[in-house]
Coordinates of C-alpha atoms in Angstrom, one line a residue:
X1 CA 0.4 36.2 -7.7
X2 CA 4.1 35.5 -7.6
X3 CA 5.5 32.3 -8.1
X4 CA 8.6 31.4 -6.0
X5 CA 12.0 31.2 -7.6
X6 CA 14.4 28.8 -7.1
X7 CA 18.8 29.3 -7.3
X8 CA 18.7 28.1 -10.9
X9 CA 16.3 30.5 -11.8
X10 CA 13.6 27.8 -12.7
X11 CA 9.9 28.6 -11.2
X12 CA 7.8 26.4 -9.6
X13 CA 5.5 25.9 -6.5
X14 CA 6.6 28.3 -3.3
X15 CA 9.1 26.6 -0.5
X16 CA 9.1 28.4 2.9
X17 CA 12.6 29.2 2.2
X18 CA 11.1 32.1 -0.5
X19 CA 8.6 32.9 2.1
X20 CA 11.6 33.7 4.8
X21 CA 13.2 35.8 1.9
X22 CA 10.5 37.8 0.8
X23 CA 9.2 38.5 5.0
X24 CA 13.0 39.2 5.3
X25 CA 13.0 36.4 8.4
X26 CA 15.1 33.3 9.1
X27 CA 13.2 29.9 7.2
X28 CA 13.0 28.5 11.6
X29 CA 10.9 32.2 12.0
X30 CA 8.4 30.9 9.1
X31 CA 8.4 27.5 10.7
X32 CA 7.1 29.2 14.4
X33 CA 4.6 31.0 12.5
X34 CA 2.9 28.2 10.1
X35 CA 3.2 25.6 13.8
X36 CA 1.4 28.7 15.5
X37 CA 4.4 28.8 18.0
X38 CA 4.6 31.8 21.0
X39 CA 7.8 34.1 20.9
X40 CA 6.6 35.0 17.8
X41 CA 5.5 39.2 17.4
X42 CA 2.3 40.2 15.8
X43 CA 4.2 42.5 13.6
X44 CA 6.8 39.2 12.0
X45 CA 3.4 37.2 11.8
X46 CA 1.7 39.7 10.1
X47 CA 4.9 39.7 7.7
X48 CA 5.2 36.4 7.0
X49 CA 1.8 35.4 6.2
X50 CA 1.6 38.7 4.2
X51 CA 4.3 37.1 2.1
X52 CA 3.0 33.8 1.6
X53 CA -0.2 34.8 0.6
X54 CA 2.0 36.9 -1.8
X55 CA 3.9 33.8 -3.1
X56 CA 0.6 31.4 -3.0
X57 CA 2.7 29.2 -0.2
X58 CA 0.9 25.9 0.8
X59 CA 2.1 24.0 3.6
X60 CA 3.3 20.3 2.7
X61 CA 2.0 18.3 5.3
X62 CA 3.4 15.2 4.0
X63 CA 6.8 16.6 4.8
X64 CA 5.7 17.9 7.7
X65 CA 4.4 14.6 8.9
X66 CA 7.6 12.7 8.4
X67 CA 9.2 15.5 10.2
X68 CA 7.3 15.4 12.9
X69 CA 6.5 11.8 13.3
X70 CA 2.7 13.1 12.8
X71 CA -0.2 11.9 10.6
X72 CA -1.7 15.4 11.1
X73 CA -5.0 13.5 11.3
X74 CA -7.5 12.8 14.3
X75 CA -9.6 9.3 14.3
X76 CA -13.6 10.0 15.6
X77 CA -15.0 6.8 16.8
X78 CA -18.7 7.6 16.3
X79 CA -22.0 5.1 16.9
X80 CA -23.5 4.6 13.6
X81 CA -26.9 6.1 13.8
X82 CA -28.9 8.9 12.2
X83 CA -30.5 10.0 15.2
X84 CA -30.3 13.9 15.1
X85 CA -27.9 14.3 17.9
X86 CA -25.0 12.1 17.2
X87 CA -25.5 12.7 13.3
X88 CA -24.9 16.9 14.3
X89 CA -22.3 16.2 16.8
X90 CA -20.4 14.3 14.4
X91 CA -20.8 17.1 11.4
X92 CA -19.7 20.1 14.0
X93 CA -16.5 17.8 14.5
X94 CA -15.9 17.3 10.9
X95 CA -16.5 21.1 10.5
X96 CA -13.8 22.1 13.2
X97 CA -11.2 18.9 12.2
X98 CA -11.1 20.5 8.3
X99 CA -10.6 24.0 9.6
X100 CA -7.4 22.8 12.1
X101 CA -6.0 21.6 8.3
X102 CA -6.1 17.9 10.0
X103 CA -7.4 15.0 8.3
X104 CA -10.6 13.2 9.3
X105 CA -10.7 9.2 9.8
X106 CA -14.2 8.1 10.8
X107 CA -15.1 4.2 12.5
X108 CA -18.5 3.5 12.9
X109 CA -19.5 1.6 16.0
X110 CA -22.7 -0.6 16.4
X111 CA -24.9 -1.1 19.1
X112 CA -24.7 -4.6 20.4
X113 CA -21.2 -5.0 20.2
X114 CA -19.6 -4.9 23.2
X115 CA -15.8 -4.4 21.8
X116 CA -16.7 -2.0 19.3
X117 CA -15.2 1.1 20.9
X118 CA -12.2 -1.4 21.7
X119 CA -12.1 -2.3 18.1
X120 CA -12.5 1.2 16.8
X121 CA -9.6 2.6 18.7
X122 CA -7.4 0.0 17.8
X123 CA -8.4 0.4 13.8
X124 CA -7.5 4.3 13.8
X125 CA -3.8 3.7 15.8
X126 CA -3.1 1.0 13.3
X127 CA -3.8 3.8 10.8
X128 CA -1.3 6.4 13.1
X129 CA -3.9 8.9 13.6
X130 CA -2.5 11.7 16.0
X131 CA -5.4 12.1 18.5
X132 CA -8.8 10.1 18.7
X133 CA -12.5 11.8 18.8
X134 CA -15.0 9.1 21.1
X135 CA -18.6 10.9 20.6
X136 CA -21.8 10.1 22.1
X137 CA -20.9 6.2 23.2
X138 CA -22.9 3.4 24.9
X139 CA -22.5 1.1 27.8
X140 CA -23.1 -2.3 26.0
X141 CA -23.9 -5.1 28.5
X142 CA -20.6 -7.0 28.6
X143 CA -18.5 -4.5 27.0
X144 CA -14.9 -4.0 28.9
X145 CA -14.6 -1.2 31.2
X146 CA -11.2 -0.6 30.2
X147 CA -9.6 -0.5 26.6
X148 CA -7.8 -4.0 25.5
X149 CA -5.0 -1.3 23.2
X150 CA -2.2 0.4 24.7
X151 CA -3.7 4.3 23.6
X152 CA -0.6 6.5 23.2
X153 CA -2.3 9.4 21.7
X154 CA -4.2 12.3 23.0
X155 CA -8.2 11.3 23.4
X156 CA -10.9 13.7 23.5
X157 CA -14.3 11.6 25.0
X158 CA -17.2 13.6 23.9
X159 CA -20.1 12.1 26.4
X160 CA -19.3 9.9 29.6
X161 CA -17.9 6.4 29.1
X162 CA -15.8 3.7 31.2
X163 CA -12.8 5.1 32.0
X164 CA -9.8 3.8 30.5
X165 CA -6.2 3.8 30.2
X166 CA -4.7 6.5 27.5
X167 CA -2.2 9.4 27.7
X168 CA -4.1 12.3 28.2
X169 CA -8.0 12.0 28.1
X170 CA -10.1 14.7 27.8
X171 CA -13.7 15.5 28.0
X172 CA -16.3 17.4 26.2
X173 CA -19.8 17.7 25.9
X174 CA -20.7 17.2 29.4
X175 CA -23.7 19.4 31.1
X176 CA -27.0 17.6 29.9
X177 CA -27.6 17.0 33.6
X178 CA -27.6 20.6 33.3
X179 CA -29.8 21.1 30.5
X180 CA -32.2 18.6 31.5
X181 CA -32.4 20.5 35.1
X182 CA -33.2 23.7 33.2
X183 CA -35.9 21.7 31.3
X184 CA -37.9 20.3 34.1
X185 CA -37.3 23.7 36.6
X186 CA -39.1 25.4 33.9
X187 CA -42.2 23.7 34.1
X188 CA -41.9 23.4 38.0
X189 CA -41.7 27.5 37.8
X190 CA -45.0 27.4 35.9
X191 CA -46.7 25.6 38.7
X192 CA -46.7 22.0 37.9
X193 CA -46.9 19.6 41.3
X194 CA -44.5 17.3 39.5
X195 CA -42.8 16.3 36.1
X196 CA -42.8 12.9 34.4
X197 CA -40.2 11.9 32.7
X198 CA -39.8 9.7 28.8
X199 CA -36.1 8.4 29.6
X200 CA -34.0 7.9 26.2
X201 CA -32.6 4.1 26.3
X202 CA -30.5 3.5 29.5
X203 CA -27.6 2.3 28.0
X204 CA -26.8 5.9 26.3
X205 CA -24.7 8.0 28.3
X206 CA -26.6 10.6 26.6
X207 CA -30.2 9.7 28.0
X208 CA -28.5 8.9 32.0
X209 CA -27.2 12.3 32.7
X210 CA -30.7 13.7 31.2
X211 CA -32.4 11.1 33.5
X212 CA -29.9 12.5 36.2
X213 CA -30.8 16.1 35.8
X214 CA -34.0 15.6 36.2
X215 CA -33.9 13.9 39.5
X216 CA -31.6 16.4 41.0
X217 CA -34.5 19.5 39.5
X218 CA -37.4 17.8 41.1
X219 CA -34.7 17.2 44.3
X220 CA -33.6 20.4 45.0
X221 CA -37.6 21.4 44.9
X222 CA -39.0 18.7 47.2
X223 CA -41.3 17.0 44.5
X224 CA -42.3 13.7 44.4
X225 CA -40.5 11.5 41.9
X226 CA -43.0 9.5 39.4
X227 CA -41.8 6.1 38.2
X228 CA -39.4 6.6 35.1
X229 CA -41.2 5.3 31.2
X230 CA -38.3 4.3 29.4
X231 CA -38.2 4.8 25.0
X232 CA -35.2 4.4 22.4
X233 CA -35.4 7.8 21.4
X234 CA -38.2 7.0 18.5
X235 CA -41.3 8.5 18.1
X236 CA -43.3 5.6 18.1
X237 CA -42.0 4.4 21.5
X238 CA -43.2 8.3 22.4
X239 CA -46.3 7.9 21.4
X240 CA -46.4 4.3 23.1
X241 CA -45.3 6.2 26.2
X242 CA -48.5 8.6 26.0
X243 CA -50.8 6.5 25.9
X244 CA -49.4 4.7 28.7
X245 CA -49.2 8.7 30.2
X246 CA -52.6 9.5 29.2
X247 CA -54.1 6.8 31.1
X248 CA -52.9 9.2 34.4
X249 CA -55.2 12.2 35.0
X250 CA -52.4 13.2 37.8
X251 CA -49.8 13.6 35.2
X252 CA -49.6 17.4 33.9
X253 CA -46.2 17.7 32.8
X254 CA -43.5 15.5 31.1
X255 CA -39.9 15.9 30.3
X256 CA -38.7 14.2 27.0
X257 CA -35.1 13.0 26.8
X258 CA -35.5 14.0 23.3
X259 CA -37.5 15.4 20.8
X260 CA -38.9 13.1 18.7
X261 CA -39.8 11.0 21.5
X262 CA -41.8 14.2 22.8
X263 CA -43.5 14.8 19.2
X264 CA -44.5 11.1 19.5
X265 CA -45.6 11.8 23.5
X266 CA -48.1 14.5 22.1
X267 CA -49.8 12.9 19.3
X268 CA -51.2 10.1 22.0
X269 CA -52.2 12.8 24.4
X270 CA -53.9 14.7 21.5
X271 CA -55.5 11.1 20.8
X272 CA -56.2 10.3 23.6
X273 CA -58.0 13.9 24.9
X274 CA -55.1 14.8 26.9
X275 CA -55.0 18.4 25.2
X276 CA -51.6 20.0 25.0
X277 CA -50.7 22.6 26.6
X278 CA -54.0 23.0 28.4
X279 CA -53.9 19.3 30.4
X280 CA -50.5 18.2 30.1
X281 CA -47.2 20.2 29.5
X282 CA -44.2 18.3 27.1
X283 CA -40.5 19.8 27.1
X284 CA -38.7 18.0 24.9
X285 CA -34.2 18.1 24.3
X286 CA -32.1 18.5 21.1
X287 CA -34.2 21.6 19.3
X288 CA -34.5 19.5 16.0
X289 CA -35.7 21.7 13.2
X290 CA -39.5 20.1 12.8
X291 CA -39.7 20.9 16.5
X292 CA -40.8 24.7 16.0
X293 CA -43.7 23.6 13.4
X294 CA -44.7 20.9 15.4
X295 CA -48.2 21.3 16.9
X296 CA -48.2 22.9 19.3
X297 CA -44.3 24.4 18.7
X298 CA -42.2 22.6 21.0
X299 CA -40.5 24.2 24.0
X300 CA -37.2 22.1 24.1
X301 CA -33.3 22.3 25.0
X302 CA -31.2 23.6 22.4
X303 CA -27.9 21.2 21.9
X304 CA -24.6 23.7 21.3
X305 CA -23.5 21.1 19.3
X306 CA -20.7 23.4 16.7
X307 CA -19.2 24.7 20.7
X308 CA -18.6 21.5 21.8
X309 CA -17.1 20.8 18.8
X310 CA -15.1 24.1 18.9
X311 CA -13.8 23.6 22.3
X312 CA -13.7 20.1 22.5
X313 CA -11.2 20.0 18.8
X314 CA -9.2 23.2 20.1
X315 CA -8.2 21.2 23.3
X316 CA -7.4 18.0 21.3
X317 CA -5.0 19.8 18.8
X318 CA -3.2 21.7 21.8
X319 CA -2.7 18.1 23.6
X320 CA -1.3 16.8 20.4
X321 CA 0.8 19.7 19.1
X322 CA 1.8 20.7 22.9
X323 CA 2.6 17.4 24.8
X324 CA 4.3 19.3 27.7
X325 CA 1.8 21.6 28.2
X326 CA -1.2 21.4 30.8
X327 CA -4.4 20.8 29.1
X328 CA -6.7 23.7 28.3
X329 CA -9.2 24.1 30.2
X330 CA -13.0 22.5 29.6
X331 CA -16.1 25.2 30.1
X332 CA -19.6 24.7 30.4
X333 CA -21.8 24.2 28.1
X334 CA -24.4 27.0 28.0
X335 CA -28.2 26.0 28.7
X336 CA -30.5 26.9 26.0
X337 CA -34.2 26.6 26.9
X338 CA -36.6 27.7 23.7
X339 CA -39.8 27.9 25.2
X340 CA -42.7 27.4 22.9
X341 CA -46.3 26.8 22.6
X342 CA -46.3 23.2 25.0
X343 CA -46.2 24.5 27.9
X344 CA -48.3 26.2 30.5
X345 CA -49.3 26.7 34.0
X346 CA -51.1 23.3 34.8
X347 CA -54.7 22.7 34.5
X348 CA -57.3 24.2 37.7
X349 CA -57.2 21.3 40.3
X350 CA -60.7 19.7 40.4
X351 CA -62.2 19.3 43.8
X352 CA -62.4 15.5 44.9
X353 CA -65.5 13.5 43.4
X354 CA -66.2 16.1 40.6
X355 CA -64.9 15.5 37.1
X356 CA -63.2 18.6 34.7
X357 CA -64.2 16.9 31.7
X358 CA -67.2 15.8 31.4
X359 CA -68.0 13.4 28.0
X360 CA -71.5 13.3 28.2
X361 CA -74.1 15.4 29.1
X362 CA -77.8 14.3 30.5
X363 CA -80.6 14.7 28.2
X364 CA -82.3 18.6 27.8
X365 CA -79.3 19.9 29.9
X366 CA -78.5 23.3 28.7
X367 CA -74.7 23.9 27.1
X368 CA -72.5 26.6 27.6
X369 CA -70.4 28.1 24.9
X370 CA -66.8 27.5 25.9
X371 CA -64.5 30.2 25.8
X372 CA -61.2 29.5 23.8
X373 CA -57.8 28.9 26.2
X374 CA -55.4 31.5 25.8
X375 CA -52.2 30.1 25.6
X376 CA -48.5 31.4 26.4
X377 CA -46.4 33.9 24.1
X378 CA -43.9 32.2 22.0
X379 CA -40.5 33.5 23.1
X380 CA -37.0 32.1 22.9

């Protein structure tokens, strides 16, 4: 590797001026190229970052900071929690934030404070952070609807809060009204009269567009709407739900707002001699990585958490390093259904005043040998 060379002879660590001389460009030309300016052809860009991979050139990004009036760092206002989907959310971000050569500043927020996205925000401006990450917030009772800071930055609000008052907000992560339709369509297209549904806490964003999706699924089909069994995303509160599910021999198919709240769900049914598949069908959301050895496997909705980090991070940097330019714009997420081993066509409707299961049997009354249940492929 060659070292630049300065006027005096003396070696040392590579300036941009040695990369201009060596890709026989002007130092502004090497500039355009490291800022990933247009006007700039493939072949000089090919050429200049030819030569200072030559040289062993490394931005300075503390001189580029003061230039620029720039931190080159983005604040993520994240609730503290190590419930799967935040938790991967926040890593995809930190992922993408390292690879756009920004620095990551992180606040925790906690639930029951009703400034603590207020509080956050302020604590990463005082710290001059060039764009702000919100992901996955709350609506804490008493919180304010708008921010009490001035926000002068680019803000990228991964989820569905409040609005509030900031110089260009964008959004990301938006479709789990989407995802959650897909959910609940599919076990509607298997034949299912109607779907339950184990709502995540209300006061997530997160759990009222999955609360919202299903509504508009069983909407758009004509089916009756069961009364709504609230968890906090636990399984315990799950399996609290099935048992209180259980109890209901109409219920054949339930929709999870997440996954461990549907491994919870099935452990009460199993107690409970609800079988699954065979009596009651469970989708659950997120795709955790216990949910294909769960028994039965889990048919769930796959989060694209690393793309809406992707997309989300690539429109933040263009807001903050193009402050003229339109926004780029936000796609939809895709829907990824895994269907697995939990769900079925529903159960043979018994005719009125005869019972499917029957838990005892009179005395000297012959007994058939039950056939086993063939259950459903597991396919992706």
């Amino acid at each position: 590797m060659t070292r630049g060379t300065g006027r005096d002879g003396s070696t040392g660590a590579p300036r941009s001026v040695d990369v201009a001389r060596v890709a026989g460009v002007s130092q502004k030309t090497v500039s355009r190229v490291f800022n990933d300016e247009p006007y700039v052809s493939a072949e000089v860009r090919r050429r200049v970052l030819e030569a200072a991979e030559q040289l062993g050139y490394r931005r300075n990004n503390a001189a580029r900071a003061l230039a620029s009036g720039r931190t080159r760092s983005i604040g993520v206002v994240t609730l503290g929690t190590a419930l799967y989907g935040p938790a991967s959310l926040l890593m995809g971000v930190e992922r993408v934030v390292r690879d756009t050569g920004y620095a990551l500043r992180v606040v925790n927020t906690m639930e029951g404070d009703p400034a603590g996205v207020a509080g956050a925000v302020g604590s990463l401006l005082d710290q001059g952070v060039d764009g702000i990450v919100i992901s996955e917030p709350i609506d804490e009772e008493g919180g304010e609807g708008d921010l009490s800071v001035r926000v002068d930055v680019p803000v990228l609000v991964l989820g569905a809060p409040p609005p509030f008052a900031a110089s260009t907000v964008l959004f990301g992560g938006r479709g789990a009204d989407l995802m959650a339709q897909a959910a609940v369509e599919h076990l509607l297209d298997l034949g299912h009269p109607t779907v339950h549904h184990l709502a995540g806490p209300q006061r997530w964003y997160a759990a009222k567009d999955r609360l919202e999706g299903w509504r508009a699924a069983l909407a758009a089909h004509g089916r009756e709407e069961p009364p709504v069994v609230e968890g906090d995303w636990s399984a315990a509160s799950g399996y609290a739900a099935g048992l209180q599910l259980a109890a209901d021999s109409e219920v054949t198919a339930v929709f999870a707002a997440n996954d461990d709240m549907a491994i919870g769900l099935i452990r009460a049914l199993t107690e409970a001699g609800r079988q699954v598949p065979e009596d009651v069908s469970v989708v659950g959301f997120d795709d955790i990585p216990v949910a294909a050895y769960v028994t039965p496997p889990l048919t769930t909705v796959r989060q694209p958490f690393d793309t809406v980090a992707q997309e989300g991070l690539k429109r933040l940097v263009h807001a903050i390093e193009n402050p003229q330019a339109e926004a780029l714009p936000a796609s939809d997420p895709p829907v990824d259904l895994v269907v697995r081993a939990s769900t079925q066509p529903p159960p043979p409707r018994t005719p009125p005043g005869r019972r499917r299961h029957s838990t005892s049997r009179s005395r000297g009354e012959a007994s058939s040998p039950s056939l086993p249940k063939k259950g459903p492929s597991t396919h992706h």
